[in-house]
mmCIF file of C-alpha atoms in Angstrom:
data_model
loop_
_atom_site.group_PDB
_atom_site.id
_atom_site.type_symbol
_atom_site.label_atom_id
_atom_site.label_comp_id
_atom_site.label_asym_id
_atom_site.label_seq_id
_atom_site.Cartn_x
_atom_site.Cartn_y
_atom_site.Cartn_z
ATOM 1 C CA MET V 1 -3.270 -4.992 -11.605
ATOM 2 C CA ALA V 2 -6.601 -3.243 -12.346
ATOM 3 C CA GLU V 3 -7.686 -3.653 -8.873
ATOM 4 C CA LEU V 4 -4.798 -2.419 -6.955
ATOM 5 C CA GLU V 5 -5.152 0.085 -4.577
ATOM 6 C CA HIS V 6 -1.773 1.761 -4.382
ATOM 7 C CA PRO V 7 -1.111 5.570 -3.550
ATOM 8 C CA LEU V 8 2.041 5.000 -6.689
ATOM 9 C CA LYS V 9 -0.245 2.813 -8.943
ATOM 10 C CA ALA V 10 0.192 5.426 -11.582
ATOM 11 C CA GLU V 11 3.740 4.917 -11.164
ATOM 12 C CA ILE V 12 4.028 1.267 -10.618
ATOM 13 C CA GLU V 13 2.167 0.973 -14.524
ATOM 14 C CA ALA V 14 4.514 3.266 -15.652
ATOM 15 C CA VAL V 15 7.668 1.362 -14.487
ATOM 16 C CA ARG V 16 5.986 -1.865 -15.443
ATOM 17 C CA SER V 17 4.999 -0.584 -19.036
ATOM 18 C CA ALA V 18 8.714 0.716 -19.579
ATOM 19 C CA ILE V 19 9.956 -2.543 -18.257
ATOM 20 C CA LEU V 20 8.052 -5.046 -20.780
ATOM 21 C CA ALA V 21 8.968 -2.364 -23.911
ATOM 22 C CA SER V 22 12.174 -3.013 -23.137
ATOM 23 C CA ASP V 23 12.808 -6.245 -23.591
ATOM 24 C CA LYS V 24 10.443 -8.280 -26.091
ATOM 25 C CA THR V 25 11.770 -11.883 -24.613
ATOM 26 C CA LEU V 26 10.211 -10.797 -21.206
ATOM 27 C CA THR V 27 6.973 -12.041 -20.027
ATOM 28 C CA GLU V 28 4.911 -10.947 -17.026
ATOM 29 C CA ARG V 29 2.376 -12.938 -14.036
ATOM 30 C CA ILE V 30 1.241 -11.846 -11.205
ATOM 31 C CA LYS V 31 3.368 -13.170 -8.150
ATOM 32 C CA TRP V 32 2.143 -12.305 -4.387
ATOM 33 C CA LYS V 33 -0.120 -9.983 -5.834
ATOM 34 C CA ALA V 34 2.461 -7.932 -7.936
ATOM 35 C CA PRO V 35 3.942 -7.981 -11.306
ATOM 36 C CA SER V 36 6.579 -10.795 -11.687
ATOM 37 C CA PHE V 37 9.006 -10.487 -15.166
ATOM 38 C CA CYS V 38 10.358 -13.759 -16.701
ATOM 39 C CA HIS V 39 12.725 -14.948 -18.840
ATOM 40 C CA GLY V 40 12.070 -18.501 -20.449
ATOM 41 C CA GLY V 41 9.968 -19.270 -17.499
ATOM 42 C CA ASP V 42 11.632 -18.277 -14.856
ATOM 43 C CA ASP V 43 11.202 -14.741 -12.575
ATOM 44 C CA ARG V 44 13.817 -12.872 -12.381
ATOM 45 C CA VAL V 45 12.336 -9.415 -11.317
ATOM 46 C CA THR V 46 9.718 -9.142 -8.690
ATOM 47 C CA PHE V 47 7.838 -6.327 -7.302
ATOM 48 C CA ARG V 48 6.832 -5.647 -4.013
ATOM 49 C CA LEU V 49 4.120 -3.419 -3.458
ATOM 50 C CA ALA V 50 4.637 -2.345 0.105
ATOM 51 C CA PRO V 51 1.846 -1.344 1.930
ATOM 52 C CA LYS V 52 3.382 1.606 3.556
ATOM 53 C CA GLY V 53 3.559 3.707 0.200
ATOM 54 C CA ILE V 54 6.444 2.712 -1.586
ATOM 55 C CA PHE V 55 7.211 -0.208 -3.989
ATOM 56 C CA GLN V 56 10.246 -2.434 -4.184
ATOM 57 C CA VAL V 57 11.682 -4.020 -7.370
ATOM 58 C CA ILE V 58 13.340 -7.198 -6.421
ATOM 59 C CA LEU V 59 16.320 -8.341 -8.714
ATOM 60 C CA HIS V 60 16.459 -12.631 -8.470
ATOM 61 C CA ARG V 61 17.419 -15.449 -10.302
ATOM 62 C CA GLY V 62 14.178 -17.459 -9.708
ATOM 63 C CA ALA V 63 12.058 -18.974 -7.108
ATOM 64 C CA LYS V 64 14.858 -21.565 -6.058
ATOM 65 C CA VAL V 65 17.952 -20.614 -4.536
ATOM 66 C CA LYS V 66 21.103 -21.525 -6.789
ATOM 67 C CA ASP V 67 24.523 -21.754 -6.333
ATOM 68 C CA THR V 68 26.128 -18.254 -6.454
ATOM 69 C CA ALA V 69 29.692 -19.627 -7.414
ATOM 70 C CA GLY V 70 30.857 -17.872 -10.120
ATOM 71 C CA PHE V 71 28.047 -15.189 -10.200
ATOM 72 C CA ALA V 72 28.692 -11.368 -10.504
ATOM 73 C CA PHE V 73 26.588 -8.565 -11.012
ATOM 74 C CA GLU V 74 28.377 -5.038 -11.751
ATOM 75 C CA ASP V 75 26.105 -2.335 -10.838
ATOM 76 C CA ASP V 76 26.845 0.544 -11.814
ATOM 77 C CA SER V 77 23.403 2.093 -11.266
ATOM 78 C CA GLY V 78 23.949 2.826 -7.440
ATOM 79 C CA LEU V 79 19.953 1.974 -7.196
ATOM 80 C CA VAL V 80 20.277 -1.719 -5.952
ATOM 81 C CA LYS V 81 21.062 -2.656 -2.047
ATOM 82 C CA TRP V 82 21.894 -6.404 -2.111
ATOM 83 C CA ALA V 83 20.236 -9.130 -0.006
ATOM 84 C CA ALA V 84 22.435 -11.233 -1.461
ATOM 85 C CA VAL V 85 25.099 -11.868 -4.427
ATOM 86 C CA ASP V 86 21.866 -12.633 -6.873
ATOM 87 C CA ARG V 87 19.332 -11.215 -4.785
ATOM 88 C CA GLY V 88 18.696 -7.093 -5.082
ATOM 89 C CA ILE V 89 16.374 -4.306 -4.097
ATOM 90 C CA VAL V 90 15.485 -1.003 -5.334
ATOM 91 C CA THR V 91 13.356 1.010 -3.087
ATOM 92 C CA LEU V 92 11.095 3.678 -4.558
ATOM 93 C CA GLN V 93 9.983 6.381 -2.344
ATOM 94 C CA ASP V 94 7.203 8.537 -3.874
ATOM 95 C CA ALA V 95 6.204 9.440 -7.536
ATOM 96 C CA LYS V 96 9.544 11.900 -7.552
ATOM 97 C CA ASP V 97 11.805 9.058 -6.919
ATOM 98 C CA VAL V 98 10.385 7.033 -9.625
ATOM 99 C CA LYS V 99 10.578 9.818 -12.345
ATOM 100 C CA ALA V 100 14.163 10.267 -11.421
ATOM 101 C CA LYS V 101 15.073 6.946 -11.354
ATOM 102 C CA LYS V 102 12.864 5.162 -13.745
ATOM 103 C CA ALA V 103 15.414 5.358 -16.985
ATOM 104 C CA ALA V 104 18.180 3.865 -14.656
ATOM 105 C CA LEU V 105 16.138 1.030 -13.486
ATOM 106 C CA VAL V 106 14.666 -0.061 -16.526
ATOM 107 C CA LYS V 107 18.951 -0.204 -18.025
ATOM 108 C CA LEU V 108 19.622 -1.934 -14.979
ATOM 109 C CA VAL V 109 16.678 -4.593 -15.234
ATOM 110 C CA GLY V 110 17.858 -4.912 -18.604
ATOM 111 C CA ARG V 111 21.800 -5.792 -17.767
ATOM 112 C CA TRP V 112 20.334 -8.023 -14.867
ATOM 113 C CA ILE V 113 18.188 -9.947 -17.324
ATOM 114 C CA GLN V 114 21.502 -10.259 -19.568
ATOM 115 C CA ALA V 115 23.117 -11.305 -16.610
ATOM 116 C CA THR V 116 21.138 -14.069 -15.321
ATOM 117 C CA VAL V 117 20.070 -15.777 -18.274
ATOM 118 C CA ALA V 118 23.859 -16.798 -18.715
#
């Protein structure tokens, strides 16, 4: 992260810190040159630092495809664009967008972690 060059670096750091502070069971590693948050060693949330000046938060259930039978997640935030039943993408456009969505995003990530560790 120290070497990251991105127009939203401060916002990325703020969201990263808020997610880590929200759940002491999470660990972090760098995956695809971006923060990835793990529970029990399995990736659950990964940032995508697109070169176009936005960044995305990817909700997933790990690197390997998992059976989705019986899996459901209710997104009450309205932030997620679903690419699959168990893969969602939250896009953050700019500093104003991050500020407006950060609290809801952190809450969403917490709910996602709980839903995917069961």
